[in-house]
Structure formats: structure tokens, C-alpha cells
Amino acid sequence: MVTPSSASSTERLARVYRALETVLDPEIPVLNVLEMGIVADVHIDESGVTIDMTPTFAGCPALDVLRREMVEAVRAAGEPSVTVRVVYDPPWTTDRLSEEARRKLKAFGLAPPGPRCGAQSLPEIERVPCPYCDSTDTELETMFGPTLCRSIHYCHACRQSFEHFKAV
């Protein structure tokens, strides 16, 4: 992260982060890009602001929308020169979701991810805690939800279908 050398840089950096807090994920509109952990770095200098963004998936359909909205938000906060670079190394993982993001996912009715991919056994993937009643009497209905990052599950306790944010 940037370590500003002057109060002016500190103020600019704070303003950029406040602006980024207003940019919501278009597929999960209760989370902003900072809570999602897709803002990898912010560089500020005399020439402007450069934001490094790591998408959740290489083929993320929201990539262009997120890039445009980040530029617009930071420009509206008073930074005329803004660039968003897409970086893939290191790749994004669900470990980058903040605890606040996990709480918001659950309140939204989307079961938050467990440990990263490869760290879960099949029963753990199938028995995701229900975001409505917290029961683990659930089953995987399909690995393929409405987006690449979600699967569909069913809770036998409260008889609700729900989506799960896949661990990657």
C-alpha cells in the first residue's frame, strides 16, 4: 500500500478510499470493492492515481463495469487522473473477503465461503450452513449458480433454497 510522505498525500489517499467504498459489486450489490478485496493496491503521485484491481475470476463479466465505476468515483472525489490496472498475480481468493463482507453476504441471503478451494472436503462443500437459519442440514443442488462464483443449495430445516459464494 501507499505510504504517503505528506499530509496532502494522506488526505488524497483517504479520499480515494472513501470514494472506492461507494463502488458496489454489480453482482452482489451489498458489498463494495474494498470489502470484496479486489482493490490490490493504490498508488498516488503528482501525475494521478493508479488503482490495481484483482478480479474475482479471470473471465469476470463485471470487470469493465467495476473499472469504469472506480474511475468515475475517484474522479468525482477530486482526482482528475485515474487509471485502473487489472492484475492477476497474485490471484484473488475468497480469503480476501473482509469479515464485514462475510456478515453482509449472510444478511443478503448468500452463504459466505468457507476455507479456500482445496481445503474443503466434499461433505463440507455439500453441507454449507444456511444463511437464514444456520442449519447444516443442507445439500448441494447444483455447483452452477447464476454467476461463476455461486452454487445453489437447499436447507432441509427451513426449506429454503439459497446461494453459496464458492470458496476459491
XYZ file of N, CA and C in Angstrom:
504
model
N 0.827 -1.177 0.000
C 0.000 0.000 0.000
C 0.872 1.242 0.000
N 0.273 2.313 -0.360
C 0.975 3.584 -0.401
C 1.250 4.054 1.012
N 2.445 4.551 1.233
C 2.777 5.211 2.488
C 3.017 6.672 2.143
N 2.003 7.503 2.297
C 2.136 8.893 1.882
C 3.230 9.606 2.673
N 3.969 10.468 1.992
C 5.055 11.185 2.647
C 4.632 12.560 3.126
N 3.437 12.973 2.793
C 2.975 14.287 3.237
C 1.512 14.205 3.641
N 1.074 15.236 4.379
C -0.335 15.286 4.786
C -1.228 15.326 3.558
N -0.787 16.002 2.525
C -1.562 16.085 1.294
C -1.776 14.699 0.687
N -0.722 13.889 0.672
C -0.840 12.521 0.151
C -1.767 11.690 1.019
N -1.659 11.876 2.328
C -2.519 11.147 3.264
C -3.978 11.497 3.028
N -4.252 12.777 2.859
C -5.623 13.217 2.606
C -6.132 12.680 1.271
N -5.288 12.710 0.261
C -5.684 12.189 -1.052
C -5.986 10.700 -0.974
N -5.136 9.964 -0.284
C -5.336 8.524 -0.154
C -6.646 8.220 0.576
N -6.913 8.952 1.662
C -8.165 8.759 2.409
C -9.365 9.065 1.518
N -9.250 10.114 0.725
C -10.339 10.492 -0.187
C -10.566 9.404 -1.242
N -9.497 8.830 -1.764
C -9.612 7.753 -2.753
C -10.307 6.543 -2.137
N -9.901 6.166 -0.929
C -10.524 5.004 -0.286
C -11.992 5.261 0.043
N -12.322 6.480 0.472
C -13.743 6.799 0.715
C -14.539 6.683 -0.587
N -13.950 7.136 -1.680
C -14.634 7.036 -2.982
C -14.820 5.577 -3.384
N -13.806 4.755 -3.163
C -13.903 3.338 -3.529
C -14.946 2.600 -2.691
N -15.191 3.083 -1.469
C -16.236 2.469 -0.632
C -17.620 2.614 -1.259
N -17.788 3.545 -2.173
C -19.098 3.763 -2.809
C -19.307 2.894 -4.047
N -18.264 2.191 -4.475
C -18.358 1.358 -5.682
C -18.784 -0.046 -5.273
N -20.015 -0.394 -5.625
C -20.576 -1.690 -5.244
C -20.352 -2.728 -6.333
N -20.221 -3.971 -5.900
C -20.115 -5.084 -6.843
C -21.476 -5.221 -7.528
N -21.539 -5.154 -8.863
C -22.836 -5.226 -9.538
C -23.545 -6.571 -9.380
N -22.806 -7.630 -9.068
C -23.427 -8.942 -8.893
C -23.819 -9.202 -7.442
N -23.190 -8.498 -6.513
C -23.513 -8.616 -5.086
C -23.574 -7.188 -4.544
N -24.685 -6.478 -4.774
C -24.742 -5.042 -4.513
C -24.729 -4.617 -3.045
N -24.498 -5.536 -2.132
C -24.349 -5.154 -0.726
C -22.880 -5.017 -0.346
N -21.971 -5.363 -1.269
C -20.535 -5.301 -0.991
C -19.852 -4.275 -1.880
N -18.930 -3.516 -1.271
C -18.138 -2.606 -2.088
C -16.818 -3.274 -2.472
N -16.088 -2.629 -3.363
C -14.867 -3.234 -3.904
C -13.781 -3.428 -2.849
N -13.797 -2.622 -1.790
C -12.816 -2.804 -0.714
C -13.172 -4.023 0.130
N -14.453 -4.175 0.469
C -14.888 -5.345 1.240
C -14.657 -6.639 0.463
N -14.802 -6.569 -0.852
C -14.571 -7.739 -1.703
C -13.092 -8.102 -1.771
N -12.231 -7.139 -1.474
C -10.793 -7.398 -1.534
C -10.246 -7.393 -2.948
N -10.945 -6.741 -3.875
C -10.443 -6.719 -5.252
C -9.541 -5.522 -5.527
N -9.476 -4.567 -4.597
C -8.513 -3.472 -4.731
C -7.213 -3.968 -4.110
N -6.255 -4.276 -4.964
C -4.987 -4.846 -4.507
C -4.024 -3.777 -4.016
N -4.059 -2.598 -4.627
C -3.131 -1.534 -4.253
C -3.611 -0.214 -4.826
N -3.180 0.871 -4.203
C -3.463 2.214 -4.691
C -2.150 2.986 -4.683
N -1.815 3.573 -5.819
C -0.593 4.373 -5.953
C -1.007 5.814 -6.227
N -0.441 6.739 -5.460
C -0.733 8.153 -5.654
C 0.581 8.890 -5.841
N 0.626 9.720 -6.878
C 1.775 10.607 -7.057
C 1.293 11.877 -7.748
N 2.246 12.715 -8.159
C 1.901 14.001 -8.772
C 1.096 13.834 -10.054
N 1.296 12.730 -10.754
C 0.616 12.539 -12.035
C -0.802 11.986 -11.895
N -1.165 11.484 -10.718
C -2.518 10.979 -10.530
C -2.593 9.751 -9.650
N -3.669 9.008 -9.819
C -3.965 7.830 -9.005
C -3.989 6.603 -9.910
N -3.324 5.554 -9.461
C -3.395 4.269 -10.153
C -3.909 3.240 -9.161
N -4.969 2.544 -9.543
C -5.573 1.513 -8.703
C -5.294 0.167 -9.348
N -4.713 -0.744 -8.582
C -4.527 -2.118 -9.051
C -5.720 -2.936 -8.579
N -6.406 -3.562 -9.521
C -7.605 -4.342 -9.220
C -7.373 -5.795 -9.621
N -7.687 -6.708 -8.712
C -7.612 -8.139 -8.995
C -9.036 -8.678 -9.081
N -9.494 -9.078 -10.265
C -10.862 -9.580 -10.391
C -11.039 -10.924 -9.684
N -12.268 -11.209 -9.300
C -12.555 -12.467 -8.612
C -12.343 -13.666 -9.524
N -12.610 -13.515 -10.803
C -12.391 -14.564 -11.796
C -11.778 -13.920 -13.028
N -10.938 -14.649 -13.733
C -10.302 -14.113 -14.943
C -11.341 -13.660 -15.960
N -12.446 -14.356 -16.055
C -13.499 -14.007 -17.005
C -14.637 -13.237 -16.370
N -14.367 -12.500 -15.315
C -15.406 -11.776 -14.578
C -16.188 -10.854 -15.513
N -17.510 -11.071 -15.644
C -18.299 -10.253 -16.557
C -18.463 -8.809 -16.081
N -18.199 -8.550 -14.811
C -18.365 -7.204 -14.261
C -17.090 -6.366 -14.341
N -16.042 -6.906 -14.917
C -14.737 -6.253 -14.931
C -14.784 -4.831 -15.490
N -15.357 -4.656 -16.662
C -15.399 -3.328 -17.277
C -16.271 -2.361 -16.487
N -17.375 -2.862 -15.951
C -18.259 -2.021 -15.142
C -17.526 -1.556 -13.888
N -16.868 -2.472 -13.200
C -16.131 -2.113 -11.990
C -15.029 -1.105 -12.286
N -14.290 -1.343 -13.334
C -13.203 -0.428 -13.709
C -13.761 0.979 -13.958
N -14.821 1.070 -14.750
C -15.420 2.366 -15.070
C -15.951 3.061 -13.813
N -16.642 2.305 -12.950
C -17.218 2.912 -11.753
C -16.148 3.363 -10.764
N -15.028 2.637 -10.682
C -13.932 3.072 -9.815
C -13.342 4.387 -10.321
N -13.106 4.466 -11.624
C -12.566 5.697 -12.205
C -13.523 6.859 -11.948
N -14.812 6.664 -12.209
C -15.802 7.728 -12.018
C -15.870 8.179 -10.563
N -15.862 7.239 -9.623
C -15.960 7.587 -8.202
C -14.744 8.378 -7.733
N -13.564 7.962 -8.137
C -12.347 8.650 -7.696
C -12.227 10.014 -8.378
N -12.631 10.119 -9.626
C -12.651 11.434 -10.289
C -13.632 12.369 -9.589
N -14.810 11.854 -9.237
C -15.809 12.670 -8.544
C -15.303 13.139 -7.179
N -14.345 12.416 -6.617
C -13.763 12.791 -5.319
C -12.627 13.799 -5.482
N -12.378 14.247 -6.708
C -11.401 15.306 -6.911
C -10.079 14.900 -7.523
N -9.969 13.679 -7.987
C -8.728 13.224 -8.634
C -8.971 13.152 -10.140
N -8.439 14.113 -10.904
C -8.735 14.143 -12.338
C -8.086 13.030 -13.160
N -6.944 12.528 -12.714
C -6.244 11.497 -13.482
C -6.272 10.175 -12.717
N -7.083 9.231 -13.214
C -7.264 7.943 -12.532
C -7.103 6.820 -13.548
N -6.290 5.845 -13.188
C -6.096 4.661 -14.017
C -6.377 3.433 -13.165
N -7.101 2.469 -13.727
C -7.317 1.190 -13.048
C -6.611 0.121 -13.871
N -5.637 -0.519 -13.235
C -4.917 -1.624 -13.886
C -5.473 -2.939 -13.356
N -5.677 -3.884 -14.249
C -6.130 -5.213 -13.842
C -4.890 -6.082 -13.669
N -4.748 -6.659 -12.472
C -3.606 -7.522 -12.170
C -4.130 -8.899 -11.758
N -3.426 -9.923 -12.168
C -3.863 -11.292 -11.878
C -2.906 -12.041 -10.961
N -1.809 -11.405 -10.588
C -0.816 -12.062 -9.750
C -0.512 -11.178 -8.558
N -0.816 -11.609 -7.355
C -1.387 -12.908 -7.018
C -2.883 -12.931 -7.338
N -3.411 -14.120 -7.601
C -4.836 -14.219 -7.924
C -5.707 -13.925 -6.703
N -6.916 -13.453 -6.984
C -7.881 -13.190 -5.920
C -8.354 -14.519 -5.337
N -8.548 -14.548 -4.026
C -9.167 -15.700 -3.368
C -10.230 -15.179 -2.417
N -11.114 -16.054 -1.997
C -12.158 -15.650 -1.056
C -11.583 -15.301 0.315
N -10.327 -15.633 0.563
C -9.682 -15.211 1.808
C -9.557 -13.693 1.880
N -9.677 -13.019 0.749
C -9.555 -11.560 0.721
C -10.852 -10.857 1.112
N -11.947 -11.605 1.243
C -13.201 -11.005 1.706
C -13.033 -10.577 3.160
N -13.462 -9.368 3.477
C -13.379 -8.903 4.862
C -14.437 -9.618 5.709
N -14.256 -9.567 7.016
C -15.267 -10.147 7.917
C -16.599 -9.422 7.747
N -16.536 -8.113 7.532
C -17.759 -7.346 7.287
C -18.446 -7.843 6.016
N -17.665 -8.158 4.995
C -18.237 -8.688 3.750
C -18.939 -10.011 4.008
N -18.335 -10.858 4.812
C -18.950 -12.153 5.126
C -20.272 -11.972 5.876
N -20.314 -11.014 6.802
C -21.566 -10.734 7.525
C -22.637 -10.214 6.561
N -22.224 -9.321 5.674
C -23.175 -8.753 4.718
C -23.688 -9.808 3.737
N -22.821 -10.715 3.309
C -23.259 -11.799 2.422
C -24.355 -12.618 3.093
N -24.131 -12.973 4.343
C -25.107 -13.789 5.068
C -26.429 -13.035 5.221
N -26.367 -11.748 5.587
C -27.587 -10.948 5.739
C -28.324 -10.803 4.405
N -27.598 -10.854 3.317
C -28.153 -10.752 1.967
C -28.796 -12.070 1.531
N -28.574 -13.142 2.319
C -29.120 -14.457 1.982
C -28.185 -15.284 1.133
N -26.917 -14.925 1.131
C -25.898 -15.628 0.355
C -24.885 -16.203 1.340
N -24.827 -17.529 1.416
C -23.923 -18.168 2.377
C -22.481 -17.789 2.058
N -21.749 -17.251 3.044
C -20.357 -16.873 2.787
C -19.480 -18.098 2.564
N -18.363 -17.913 1.875
C -17.481 -19.049 1.595
C -16.762 -19.541 2.835
N -16.405 -20.820 2.791
C -15.579 -21.403 3.838
C -14.118 -21.230 3.468
N -13.275 -22.168 3.900
C -11.849 -22.100 3.553
C -11.644 -22.182 2.048
N -10.477 -21.753 1.620
C -10.160 -21.742 0.190
C -10.340 -23.096 -0.465
N -10.549 -23.037 -1.767
C -10.694 -24.231 -2.596
C -9.534 -25.186 -2.342
N -9.839 -26.455 -2.259
C -8.810 -27.456 -1.989
C -8.673 -27.739 -0.512
N -9.177 -26.830 0.313
C -9.093 -27.017 1.753
C -10.378 -27.629 2.301
N -11.373 -27.844 1.439
C -12.656 -28.385 1.866
C -12.856 -29.789 1.316
N -13.506 -30.607 2.137
C -13.883 -31.940 1.673
C -15.258 -31.845 1.011
N -15.646 -32.870 0.289
C -16.938 -32.870 -0.382
C -18.097 -32.668 0.596
N -18.122 -33.344 1.765
C -19.222 -33.082 2.698
C -19.292 -31.620 3.147
N -18.139 -30.961 3.282
C -18.146 -29.548 3.677
C -18.729 -28.672 2.577
N -18.452 -29.018 1.328
C -18.992 -28.258 0.203
C -20.497 -28.471 0.109
N -20.943 -29.701 0.367
C -22.365 -30.019 0.258
C -23.172 -29.483 1.436
N -22.598 -29.437 2.619
C -23.334 -29.044 3.821
C -22.930 -27.645 4.292
N -23.229 -26.687 3.476
C -22.949 -25.288 3.781
C -23.992 -24.795 4.778
N -23.602 -24.070 5.830
C -24.601 -23.537 6.762
C -25.580 -22.598 6.048
N -26.849 -22.780 6.328
C -27.906 -21.967 5.728
C -27.792 -20.520 6.233
N -27.832 -19.529 5.348
C -27.744 -18.138 5.796
C -29.009 -17.647 6.495
N -30.110 -18.400 6.387
C -31.367 -17.994 7.006
C -31.544 -18.552 8.411
N -31.178 -19.838 8.614
C -31.429 -20.461 9.922
C -30.179 -21.068 10.556
N -29.035 -21.013 9.878
C -27.747 -21.537 10.356
C -27.667 -23.061 10.424
N -28.681 -23.760 9.962
C -28.642 -25.221 9.971
C -27.611 -25.726 8.964
N -26.991 -26.851 9.300
C -26.102 -27.506 8.334
C -26.798 -28.709 7.692
N -28.105 -28.831 7.915
C -28.880 -29.877 7.255
C -29.228 -29.378 5.850
N -28.181 -29.205 5.058
C -28.319 -28.644 3.720
C -27.699 -29.588 2.700
N -28.050 -29.369 1.462
C -27.434 -30.167 0.403
C -27.175 -29.294 -0.816
N -26.169 -29.682 -1.550
C -25.811 -29.013 -2.787
C -26.800 -29.431 -3.866
N -27.486 -28.461 -4.468
C -28.385 -28.770 -5.580
C -27.641 -28.711 -6.907
N -26.819 -27.684 -7.080
C -26.005 -27.572 -8.293
C -24.806 -26.668 -8.031
N -23.661 -27.047 -8.585
C -22.454 -26.229 -8.463
C -22.541 -24.979 -9.325
N -23.533 -24.926 -10.200
C -23.615 -23.842 -11.165
C -24.768 -22.915 -10.825
N -24.445 -21.806 -10.173
C -25.440 -20.813 -9.811
C -25.569 -19.745 -10.886
N -26.177 -18.616 -10.540
C -26.401 -17.560 -11.530
C -25.119 -16.865 -11.999
N -24.048 -16.994 -11.225
C -22.749 -16.455 -11.629
C -21.687 -17.518 -11.371
N -20.498 -17.315 -11.916
C -19.408 -18.280 -11.750
C -19.048 -18.527 -10.289
N -19.266 -17.523 -9.455
C -18.807 -17.630 -8.070
C -19.863 -18.182 -7.114
N -20.999 -18.646 -7.616
C -22.064 -19.118 -6.722
C -22.542 -20.526 -7.069
N -22.991 -21.236 -6.036
C -23.639 -22.539 -6.200
C -25.005 -22.455 -5.516
N -25.881 -23.413 -5.810
C -27.236 -23.427 -5.247
C -27.350 -24.589 -4.264
N -27.907 -24.297 -3.089
C -28.083 -25.296 -2.035
C -29.526 -25.271 -1.543
N -29.895 -26.308 -0.813
C -31.232 -26.397 -0.223
C -31.094 -26.733 1.252
N -31.867 -26.027 2.089
C -31.870 -26.273 3.529
C -33.111 -27.088 3.892
N -32.881 -28.257 4.485
C -33.995 -29.112 4.897
C -34.676 -28.581 6.154
N -33.964 -27.829 6.970
C -34.528 -27.319 8.223
C -35.571 -26.231 7.969
N -35.230 -25.233 7.157
C -36.180 -24.137 6.917
C -36.806 -24.193 5.523
N -36.419 -25.201 4.755
C -36.977 -25.452 3.426
C -36.784 -24.280 2.456
N -35.631 -23.684 2.556
C -35.280 -22.575 1.670
C -34.134 -22.976 0.753
N -34.229 -22.597 -0.487
C -33.066 -22.678 -1.371
C -32.234 -21.436 -1.110
N -30.931 -21.566 -1.262
C -30.064 -20.409 -1.077
C -28.824 -20.562 -1.930
N -28.179 -19.439 -2.157
C -26.938 -19.434 -2.921
C -25.756 -19.421 -1.965
N -24.667 -19.995 -2.430
C -23.427 -20.035 -1.654
C -22.326 -19.410 -2.487
N -21.565 -18.514 -1.890
C -20.411 -17.916 -2.554
C -19.295 -18.944 -2.485
N -18.890 -19.484 -3.626
C -17.895 -20.558 -3.658
C -16.541 -20.094 -3.132
N -15.872 -20.983 -2.438
C -14.511 -20.708 -1.977
C -13.537 -20.938 -3.122
N -12.690 -19.968 -3.364
C -11.619 -20.110 -4.366
C -10.323 -19.590 -3.785
